[in-house]
CSV table of C-alpha atoms and ligand atoms in Angstrom, one decimal:
chain,number,residue,atom,x,y,z
A,23,MET,CA,85.3,65.0,43.5
A,24,SER,CA,86.8,66.9,46.5
A,25,ASP,CA,86.0,64.3,49.1
A,26,ALA,CA,84.6,60.9,48.6
A,27,PRO,CA,81.2,60.4,50.3
A,28,SER,CA,80.7,57.1,52.0
A,29,ASN,CA,77.6,55.0,51.3
A,30,HIS,CA,75.5,53.7,54.2
A,31,PHE,CA,72.4,52.4,52.4
A,32,THR,CA,71.8,48.9,53.7
A,33,HIS,CA,68.3,47.6,52.8
A,34,LEU,CA,64.7,48.4,51.9
A,35,GLU,CA,61.9,48.0,54.4
A,36,CYS,CA,58.2,47.5,53.9
A,37,SER,CA,56.5,50.6,55.3
A,38,MET,CA,53.6,48.6,56.5
A,39,THR,CA,55.0,45.3,57.7
A,40,GLY,CA,58.7,46.1,58.3
A,41,ALA,CA,59.7,43.2,56.1
A,42,VAL,CA,63.3,43.6,54.8
A,43,LEU,CA,64.2,43.5,51.1
A,44,PRO,CA,67.6,43.6,49.4
A,45,ASN,CA,68.7,46.8,47.8
A,46,ASP,CA,70.8,45.3,45.1
A,47,ARG,CA,68.2,45.2,42.4
A,48,ALA,CA,65.3,47.4,41.0
A,49,GLN,CA,62.3,47.1,43.4
A,50,ASN,CA,58.8,48.3,43.2
A,51,LEU,CA,56.3,47.6,46.1
A,52,SER,CA,56.8,45.1,48.9
A,53,PRO,CA,55.4,41.6,48.4
A,54,GLU,CA,52.3,42.7,50.3
A,55,GLY,CA,51.9,45.7,48.0
A,56,TRP,CA,53.1,48.5,50.2
A,57,PRO,CA,55.7,51.3,49.6
A,58,LEU,CA,59.3,50.5,50.4
A,59,LEU,CA,61.5,52.7,52.4
A,60,ALA,CA,65.3,53.0,52.1
A,61,ARG,CA,67.2,52.3,55.4
A,62,TYR,CA,70.7,53.3,56.2
A,63,ASP,CA,73.3,52.3,58.8
A,64,LEU,CA,72.9,55.6,60.7
A,65,ASP,CA,75.1,54.4,63.6
A,66,SER,CA,78.1,53.9,61.4
A,67,MET,CA,77.3,57.2,59.7
A,68,LYS,CA,77.1,59.1,62.9
A,69,ALA,CA,80.7,58.5,63.7
A,70,SER,CA,81.9,59.9,60.4
A,71,ALA,CA,79.3,62.2,58.8
A,72,ASP,CA,79.9,65.8,59.8
A,73,ARG,CA,76.8,67.9,58.8
A,74,ASP,CA,78.7,71.1,58.5
A,75,ALA,CA,81.5,69.7,56.4
A,76,ILE,CA,78.9,68.1,54.1
A,77,ALA,CA,76.9,71.3,53.9
A,78,ALA,CA,80.1,73.2,52.9
A,79,ARG,CA,80.7,70.9,49.9
A,80,ASP,CA,81.5,72.5,46.6
A,81,GLY,CA,78.3,73.1,44.6
A,82,VAL,CA,80.0,72.3,41.3
A,83,CYS,CA,81.1,68.8,42.3
A,84,PHE,CA,78.0,68.3,44.4
A,85,PRO,CA,75.1,70.3,42.9
A,86,GLY,CA,72.2,71.0,45.2
A,87,PHE,CA,70.8,68.0,46.9
A,88,TRP,CA,73.6,65.7,45.7
A,89,LYS,CA,75.8,67.2,48.5
A,90,TRP,CA,73.9,64.9,51.0
A,91,ARG,CA,75.3,61.7,49.4
A,92,GLU,CA,75.9,60.0,52.8
A,93,LEU,CA,72.1,60.1,53.4
A,94,LEU,CA,71.2,59.0,49.8
A,95,PRO,CA,71.1,55.6,48.2
A,96,VAL,CA,73.3,56.2,45.1
A,97,LYS,CA,76.6,54.4,45.7
A,98,ASP,CA,78.6,55.1,42.6
A,99,ASP,CA,79.4,58.5,41.2
A,100,ALA,CA,79.0,57.2,37.7
A,101,HIS,CA,75.3,56.8,38.2
A,102,VAL,CA,74.6,60.3,39.6
A,103,THR,CA,72.4,61.9,37.0
A,104,THR,CA,72.5,65.7,37.3
A,105,LEU,CA,71.1,68.7,35.5
A,106,GLY,CA,72.6,71.3,37.7
A,107,GLU,CA,70.5,71.2,40.8
A,108,VAL,CA,70.5,74.1,43.2
A,109,ASP,CA,69.7,74.7,46.9
A,110,THR,CA,66.4,76.3,46.6
A,111,PRO,CA,66.0,79.7,48.3
A,112,LEU,CA,63.9,80.4,51.4
A,113,ILE,CA,62.1,83.7,50.6
A,114,LEU,CA,60.8,85.8,53.5
A,115,THR,CA,57.4,87.2,52.3
A,116,ARG,CA,57.0,90.0,54.8
A,117,ALA,CA,54.2,91.9,53.2
A,118,THR,CA,52.1,88.8,52.6
A,119,ALA,CA,52.7,87.8,56.3
A,120,ASP,CA,51.5,91.2,57.3
A,121,LYS,CA,48.3,90.9,55.2
A,122,ILE,CA,47.3,87.5,56.7
A,123,GLY,CA,48.1,88.7,60.2
A,124,LEU,CA,51.2,86.5,60.8
A,125,LYS,CA,53.7,88.2,63.2
A,126,GLY,CA,56.3,85.5,63.0
A,127,ALA,CA,58.0,84.6,59.7
A,128,LEU,CA,56.4,83.4,56.5
A,129,LEU,CA,59.1,81.6,54.5
A,130,VAL,CA,58.5,80.2,51.0
A,131,LYS,CA,60.8,77.5,49.9
A,132,ASP,CA,60.9,78.1,46.2
A,133,GLU,CA,61.3,74.8,44.5
A,134,GLY,CA,60.5,76.3,41.1
A,135,ARG,CA,64.2,77.1,40.7
A,136,LEU,CA,65.1,73.4,40.2
A,137,PRO,CA,65.7,71.8,36.8
A,138,THR,CA,62.4,71.3,34.9
A,139,GLY,CA,60.9,74.0,37.2
A,140,SER,CA,59.5,71.8,40.0
A,141,PHE,CA,60.5,69.8,43.0
A,142,LYS,CA,59.8,66.6,41.0
A,143,ALA,CA,63.5,67.0,39.9
A,144,ARG,CA,64.6,65.9,43.4
A,145,GLY,CA,62.5,62.7,43.2
A,146,LEU,CA,63.1,61.8,39.6
A,147,GLY,CA,66.8,62.7,39.7
A,148,MET,CA,67.2,60.1,42.4
A,149,ALA,CA,64.9,57.5,40.9
A,150,VAL,CA,66.6,57.7,37.5
A,151,SER,CA,70.0,57.5,39.0
A,152,MET,CA,69.1,54.4,41.0
A,153,ALA,CA,67.4,52.8,38.1
A,154,ARG,CA,70.4,53.5,36.0
A,155,SER,CA,72.6,51.7,38.6
A,156,PHE,CA,70.4,48.6,38.1
A,157,GLY,CA,70.6,48.7,34.4
A,158,VAL,CA,67.1,49.9,33.8
A,159,THR,CA,66.6,51.4,30.3
A,160,ARG,CA,62.8,51.9,29.9
A,161,MET,CA,60.7,53.7,32.4
A,162,ALA,CA,57.0,54.7,32.6
A,163,MET,CA,54.7,56.6,34.9
A,164,PRO,CA,51.3,58.3,35.2
A,165,THR,CA,51.7,62.1,35.8
A,166,ASN,CA,49.9,65.3,36.3
A,167,GLY,CA,52.7,67.0,34.3
A,168,ASN,CA,55.7,67.9,36.4
A,169,ALA,CA,56.8,64.4,37.3
A,170,GLY,CA,56.6,63.4,33.6
A,171,ALA,CA,58.7,66.4,32.7
A,172,ALA,CA,61.4,65.5,35.3
A,173,LEU,CA,61.3,61.9,34.2
A,174,SER,CA,61.8,62.8,30.6
A,175,ALA,CA,64.7,65.2,31.4
A,176,TYR,CA,66.6,63.0,33.8
A,177,GLY,CA,65.8,59.9,31.6
A,178,ALA,CA,67.3,61.7,28.6
A,179,ALA,CA,70.4,62.6,30.6
A,180,ALA,CA,70.7,58.9,31.6
A,181,GLY,CA,70.1,57.6,28.0
A,182,MET,CA,66.8,56.0,28.9
A,183,GLU,CA,63.5,55.7,27.1
A,184,THR,CA,60.6,57.2,29.0
A,185,TYR,CA,56.8,57.0,28.8
A,186,ALA,CA,54.4,59.4,30.5
A,187,PHE,CA,50.6,59.1,30.7
A,188,CYS,CA,48.7,62.2,31.7
A,189,PRO,CA,45.1,63.4,32.1
A,190,GLU,CA,44.1,65.1,28.9
A,191,ASP,CA,43.7,68.5,30.6
A,192,THR,CA,47.3,68.5,32.0
A,193,PRO,CA,48.8,72.0,31.6
A,194,ASP,CA,49.9,72.2,28.0
A,195,VAL,CA,53.5,73.4,28.8
A,196,ASN,CA,54.1,70.2,30.7
A,197,VAL,CA,52.9,67.9,28.0
A,198,ARG,CA,55.1,69.7,25.4
A,199,GLU,CA,58.0,69.9,27.8
A,200,ILE,CA,57.9,66.1,28.1
A,201,SER,CA,58.1,65.5,24.4
A,202,ALA,CA,60.6,68.2,23.9
A,203,GLN,CA,63.0,66.3,26.2
A,204,GLY,CA,62.5,63.1,24.2
A,205,GLY,CA,59.8,61.5,26.4
A,206,LYS,CA,56.9,59.7,24.8
A,207,VAL,CA,53.7,61.3,26.2
A,208,PHE,CA,50.1,60.3,26.0
A,209,ARG,CA,47.0,62.3,26.9
A,210,VAL,CA,44.4,60.1,28.5
A,211,ASN,CA,40.7,60.8,29.1
A,212,GLY,CA,40.9,59.9,32.8
A,213,LEU,CA,42.6,61.0,36.0
A,214,ILE,CA,46.1,60.1,37.3
A,215,HIS,CA,45.1,56.8,38.9
A,216,GLU,CA,43.5,55.8,35.7
A,217,CYS,CA,46.7,56.6,33.8
A,218,GLY,CA,48.5,54.6,36.4
A,219,ALA,CA,46.3,51.6,35.6
A,220,ILE,CA,47.6,51.8,32.0
A,221,VAL,CA,51.2,51.6,33.1
A,222,GLY,CA,50.4,48.7,35.4
A,223,ALA,CA,48.6,46.8,32.6
A,224,LEU,CA,51.4,47.2,30.0
A,225,LYS,CA,54.6,47.2,32.0
A,226,GLU,CA,55.4,43.5,31.5
A,227,GLU,CA,54.8,43.6,27.8
A,228,MET,CA,56.6,46.9,27.3
A,229,GLY,CA,59.5,46.0,29.6
A,230,TRP,CA,59.0,49.2,31.7
A,231,PHE,CA,60.2,49.9,35.1
A,232,ASP,CA,57.3,51.6,36.9
A,233,VAL,CA,58.3,54.9,38.5
A,234,SER,CA,54.8,55.8,39.8
A,235,THR,CA,54.7,57.8,43.0
A,236,LEU,CA,55.7,55.6,45.9
A,237,LYS,CA,55.7,52.4,43.7
A,238,GLU,CA,59.5,52.6,43.8
A,239,PRO,CA,61.5,53.6,46.8
A,240,TYR,CA,63.9,56.4,45.6
A,241,ARG,CA,61.6,59.3,44.7
A,242,ILE,CA,61.0,59.6,48.5
A,243,GLU,CA,64.8,59.7,49.0
A,244,GLY,CA,65.2,62.6,46.6
A,245,LYS,CA,62.3,64.5,48.0
A,246,LYS,CA,63.5,64.0,51.6
A,247,THR,CA,66.4,66.3,50.7
A,248,MET,CA,64.0,69.2,51.1
A,249,GLY,CA,63.9,68.4,54.8
A,250,ILE,CA,67.7,68.2,55.1
A,251,GLU,CA,68.2,71.4,53.1
A,252,LEU,CA,65.7,73.5,55.0
A,253,ALA,CA,67.1,72.4,58.3
A,254,CYS,CA,70.6,73.4,57.1
A,255,GLN,CA,69.3,76.7,55.8
A,256,LEU,CA,67.7,77.4,59.2
A,257,GLY,CA,71.0,76.7,61.1
A,258,TRP,CA,69.9,73.1,62.0
A,259,THR,CA,66.6,74.1,63.4
A,260,LEU,CA,63.1,73.4,62.0
A,261,PRO,CA,60.2,75.8,61.4
A,262,ASP,CA,57.1,75.6,63.7
A,263,ALA,CA,54.8,74.6,60.8
A,264,ILE,CA,55.2,73.3,57.3
A,265,PHE,CA,52.4,73.5,54.8
A,266,TYR,CA,52.9,71.0,52.0
A,267,PRO,CA,50.7,70.6,48.9
A,268,THR,CA,49.8,67.0,49.0
A,269,GLY,CA,49.2,64.8,46.0
A,270,GLY,CA,50.9,61.4,46.5
A,271,GLY,CA,52.6,62.9,49.6
A,272,THR,CA,56.1,61.9,48.6
A,273,GLY,CA,57.7,65.2,49.9
A,274,LEU,CA,55.8,65.2,53.2
A,275,ILE,CA,56.6,61.5,53.9
A,276,GLY,CA,60.2,62.1,52.8
A,277,MET,CA,60.8,65.2,54.9
A,278,TRP,CA,59.3,63.4,58.0
A,279,LYS,CA,61.7,60.5,57.3
A,280,ALA,CA,64.6,63.0,56.9
A,281,PHE,CA,63.8,64.6,60.3
A,282,ASP,CA,64.0,61.2,61.9
A,283,GLU,CA,67.3,60.3,60.2
A,284,MET,CA,68.9,63.7,61.1
A,285,GLU,CA,67.8,63.3,64.8
A,286,ARG,CA,69.4,59.9,64.9
A,287,LEU,CA,72.6,61.4,63.5
A,288,GLY,CA,72.6,64.1,66.1
A,289,TRP,CA,72.2,66.8,63.4
A,290,ILE,CA,68.9,68.1,64.9
A,291,GLY,CA,67.0,67.7,68.1
A,292,PRO,CA,63.7,66.1,68.8
A,293,GLU,CA,61.5,69.1,68.0
A,294,ARG,CA,59.3,68.7,64.9
A,295,PRO,CA,57.2,71.2,62.9
A,296,LYS,CA,53.5,70.7,62.7
A,297,MET,CA,53.0,69.1,59.3
A,298,PHE,CA,50.0,70.4,57.3
A,299,ALA,CA,48.9,68.4,54.3
A,300,VAL,CA,47.2,70.8,52.0
A,301,GLN,CA,44.6,69.7,49.4
A,302,ALA,CA,42.1,71.4,47.1
A,303,ASP,CA,38.5,71.0,48.3
A,304,GLY,CA,37.6,69.4,44.9
A,305,CYS,CA,40.0,66.6,45.6
A,306,ALA,CA,40.7,66.1,49.3
A,307,PRO,CA,40.9,62.4,50.2
A,308,ILE,CA,43.5,62.9,52.8
A,309,VAL,CA,41.6,65.7,54.5
A,310,LYS,CA,38.5,63.5,54.6
A,311,ALA,CA,40.4,60.6,56.1
A,312,PHE,CA,42.1,62.9,58.6
A,313,GLU,CA,38.8,64.3,59.8
A,314,ALA,CA,37.2,60.9,60.0
A,315,GLY,CA,40.1,59.5,62.0
A,316,GLU,CA,40.8,56.9,59.4
A,317,GLU,CA,44.2,55.3,58.6
A,318,HIS,CA,43.6,55.0,54.9
A,319,ALA,CA,41.9,57.4,52.4
A,320,PRO,CA,39.4,55.9,49.9
A,321,GLU,CA,39.4,57.1,46.3
A,322,TRP,CA,37.9,60.6,45.9
A,323,VAL,CA,35.3,60.5,43.2
A,324,GLY,CA,34.9,63.3,40.7
A,325,ALA,CA,38.2,65.0,41.5
A,326,HIS,CA,38.5,68.6,40.2
A,327,THR,CA,40.9,71.5,40.9
A,328,PHE,CA,43.0,73.8,38.7
A,329,ALA,CA,46.0,72.9,41.0
A,330,ALA,CA,46.9,69.9,38.8
A,331,GLY,CA,49.7,68.7,40.9
A,332,ILE,CA,47.4,67.9,43.9
A,333,ARG,CA,44.6,66.4,41.9
A,334,VAL,CA,45.4,62.8,43.1
A,335,PRO,CA,42.2,60.9,44.0
A,336,LYS,CA,44.0,57.9,45.6
A,337,ALA,CA,47.4,57.9,47.2
A,338,ILE,CA,49.1,54.5,47.9
A,339,GLY,CA,51.0,56.1,50.8
A,340,ASP,CA,47.9,57.6,52.4
A,341,PHE,CA,48.7,56.0,55.8
A,342,LEU,CA,52.2,57.4,55.8
A,343,ILE,CA,51.0,60.9,55.1
A,344,LEU,CA,48.3,60.6,57.8
A,345,ARG,CA,50.7,59.2,60.4
A,346,ALA,CA,53.2,62.0,59.8
A,347,VAL,CA,50.5,64.7,60.0
A,348,ARG,CA,49.0,63.2,63.2
A,349,ASP,CA,52.3,62.5,64.9
A,350,SER,CA,53.4,66.1,64.3
A,351,GLY,CA,50.2,67.6,65.8
A,352,GLY,CA,49.4,69.2,62.4
A,353,ALA,CA,46.3,68.7,60.3
A,354,ALA,CA,45.1,68.1,56.8
A,355,ILE,CA,43.4,71.2,55.3
A,356,ALA,CA,41.3,71.7,52.1
A,357,VAL,CA,41.1,75.0,50.3
A,358,SER,CA,38.9,76.2,47.4
A,359,ASP,CA,40.2,77.1,44.0
A,360,ALA,CA,38.9,80.6,44.6
A,361,ARG,CA,41.0,80.9,47.7
A,362,ILE,CA,44.0,79.4,45.9
A,363,GLU,CA,43.7,82.1,43.2
A,364,ALA,CA,43.3,84.9,45.8
A,365,ALA,CA,46.4,83.6,47.6
A,366,ARG,CA,48.4,83.5,44.3
A,367,ASP,CA,47.4,87.2,43.6
A,368,LEU,CA,48.2,88.2,47.2
A,369,CYS,CA,51.8,86.9,47.3
A,370,ALA,CA,52.5,88.1,43.7
A,371,HIS,CA,51.2,91.6,44.3
A,372,GLU,CA,52.6,92.0,47.8
A,373,ASP,CA,56.0,90.3,47.6
A,374,GLY,CA,56.6,89.9,43.9
A,375,LEU,CA,56.7,86.1,44.2
A,376,LEU,CA,54.6,84.2,41.7
A,377,LEU,CA,53.5,81.0,43.3
A,378,CYS,CA,52.2,78.0,41.3
A,379,PRO,CA,48.6,77.1,42.2
A,380,GLU,CA,49.7,74.2,44.5
A,381,GLY,CA,52.1,76.6,46.2
A,382,ALA,CA,49.4,79.2,46.5
A,383,ALA,CA,47.2,76.5,48.1
A,384,THR,CA,49.7,76.3,51.0
A,385,LEU,CA,49.4,80.0,51.5
A,386,ALA,CA,45.6,79.8,51.6
A,387,ALA,CA,45.8,76.9,54.1
A,388,ALA,CA,48.2,78.8,56.3
A,389,GLN,CA,45.9,81.7,56.3
A,390,GLN,CA,43.1,79.4,57.4
A,391,ALA,CA,45.1,77.7,60.0
A,392,LEU,CA,46.1,81.0,61.5
A,393,ALA,CA,42.5,82.2,61.6
A,394,ASP,CA,41.4,78.9,63.2
A,395,GLY,CA,44.2,79.1,65.8
A,396,GLN,CA,46.0,75.9,64.5
A,397,ILE,CA,49.2,77.9,64.4
A,398,GLU,CA,50.4,80.7,66.6
A,399,LYS,CA,50.6,84.3,65.5
A,400,ASP,CA,54.3,84.4,66.1
A,401,ALA,CA,55.1,81.1,64.4
A,402,ARG,CA,57.8,80.5,61.9
A,403,VAL,CA,55.9,79.1,59.0
A,404,MET,CA,57.2,77.4,55.9
A,405,LEU,CA,55.3,77.1,52.7
A,406,PHE,CA,56.3,75.0,49.7
A,407,ASN,CA,56.1,76.6,46.3
A,408,CYS,CA,56.6,73.3,44.5
A,409,GLY,CA,56.9,74.5,41.0
A,410,SER,CA,57.5,77.6,38.9
A,411,GLY,CA,54.4,79.9,38.6
A,412,LEU,CA,55.4,80.3,35.0
A,413,LYS,CA,54.4,76.7,34.1
A,414,TYR,CA,50.7,77.5,34.5
A,415,PRO,CA,48.2,79.4,32.4
A,416,LEU,CA,47.8,82.9,33.9
A,417,PRO,CA,44.9,85.2,33.6
A,418,ASP,CA,45.5,87.9,30.9
A,419,THR,CA,44.5,91.3,32.3
A,420,SER,CA,46.3,93.3,29.7
A,421,LYS,CA,44.5,96.0,27.7
A,422,TRP,CA,44.8,96.5,23.9
A,423,LEU,CA,45.9,99.8,22.5
A,424,ASP,CA,45.4,101.1,18.9
A,425,ARG,CA,48.6,103.1,18.2
A,426,THR,CA,47.0,104.6,15.1
A,427,GLN,CA,44.5,106.5,17.4
A,428,PRO,CA,45.5,109.1,20.0
A,429,ILE,CA,46.8,107.4,23.2
A,430,THR,CA,45.6,109.4,26.1
A,431,ALA,CA,46.1,108.9,29.9
A,432,ASN,CA,42.5,108.0,30.5
A,433,LEU,CA,42.9,105.0,28.2
A,434,LEU,CA,45.4,103.6,30.7
A,435,ALA,CA,43.1,103.9,33.7
A,436,ASP,CA,41.7,100.8,35.4
B,17,LIG,C1,53.7,66.6,42.3
B,17,LIG,C2,53.3,67.9,42.7
B,17,LIG,C3,52.7,68.1,44.0
B,17,LIG,C4,52.4,67.0,44.9
B,17,LIG,O1,53.6,66.4,45.4
B,17,LIG,P1,53.6,65.1,46.2
B,17,LIG,O2,54.9,65.0,46.9
B,17,LIG,O3,53.5,64.0,45.2
B,17,LIG,O4,52.4,65.1,47.1
B,17,LIG,C5,52.3,69.4,44.3
B,17,LIG,N1,52.6,70.4,43.5
B,17,LIG,C6,53.2,70.3,42.3
B,17,LIG,C7,53.4,71.5,41.4
B,17,LIG,C8,53.5,69.0,41.9
B,17,LIG,O5,54.1,68.8,40.7
């Protein structure tokens, strides 16, 4: 490698109680049952870590988010598990902005360009690399599809055995992708938290390390790189608002953490974007808790939405999502499946960018926030397209032609 990154990862901290735990072994939740957060010696890093020198690192030696090694937990190069990550582009969707009446900038961070076609690559790339450093060889998780796909891919690259349990109606491509990459995959007649219960019940007997969302500390560290990367791409500034499709909330919590760490390093100032947690109205536990002024979000009963990635009835990090949203002056917003589909069509037709349903949900929510005056007309708004639009079933509007009959222009009309 061109320059050796120094490691500043010191310990893990309980996100609820502040209790300190050692970082020298594989850990799941804190003794009290809360998510753990990785902590770094930011003061020692501040003296040595030059943001611009790090940003300029060679993308072959340090692909994508791996360039931010000083702010990541992996100590040893030998444990870095890479599939050719990239910095995901910020796409300016001018025509869509125009249609929704936004005079500022509408930027889409297109995470579908990552390995396995979703931002789950960030979290699982990090979690697998850390688990590998602790000698873990068997991992399991519940998944709505993309996380399982990333686990199986990075797991294969690290020589591990992986198990994924998904709701039976998980998009077919994800289920097949998992097994194509050597993961064991099971369709379950239940939702993701019910799949999680299977992992919990069998992990002792099966010798699994549980990599469920927020039940291990490193998926957040991978996802936080979205916050560092976007700041870097915007010349070390942050947008006015971020719309994030919220399931377990890993990315929203992670970015909020990254903003804090970067401010303490002097990389950015104290300004923060308004954080909007976006959910589907058929599964909106965070929105309900936000509106009720609650700190925790009870399980949502009867969850349904075609945006599979945000169909999460119960999030263990609910309080961390709600704190970030409230501290930022943002909001939690629910949108209907019909509005999600309309937003997907709008952006694809106007700007040629095919969003996944969860990404489209962020556009629908931004449209609503603009109409409700929650964001200014001249705001710089960032949406997260968290996965490739190609991973989802798309409506077929093609017409059939019989070439043995005369093909006339009027057959081509709408
Ligand atoms: C996992 C996932 C989400 C939700 O991400 P969290 O950070 O867990 O809230 C949203 N969209 C897609 C496509 C996903 O795969």
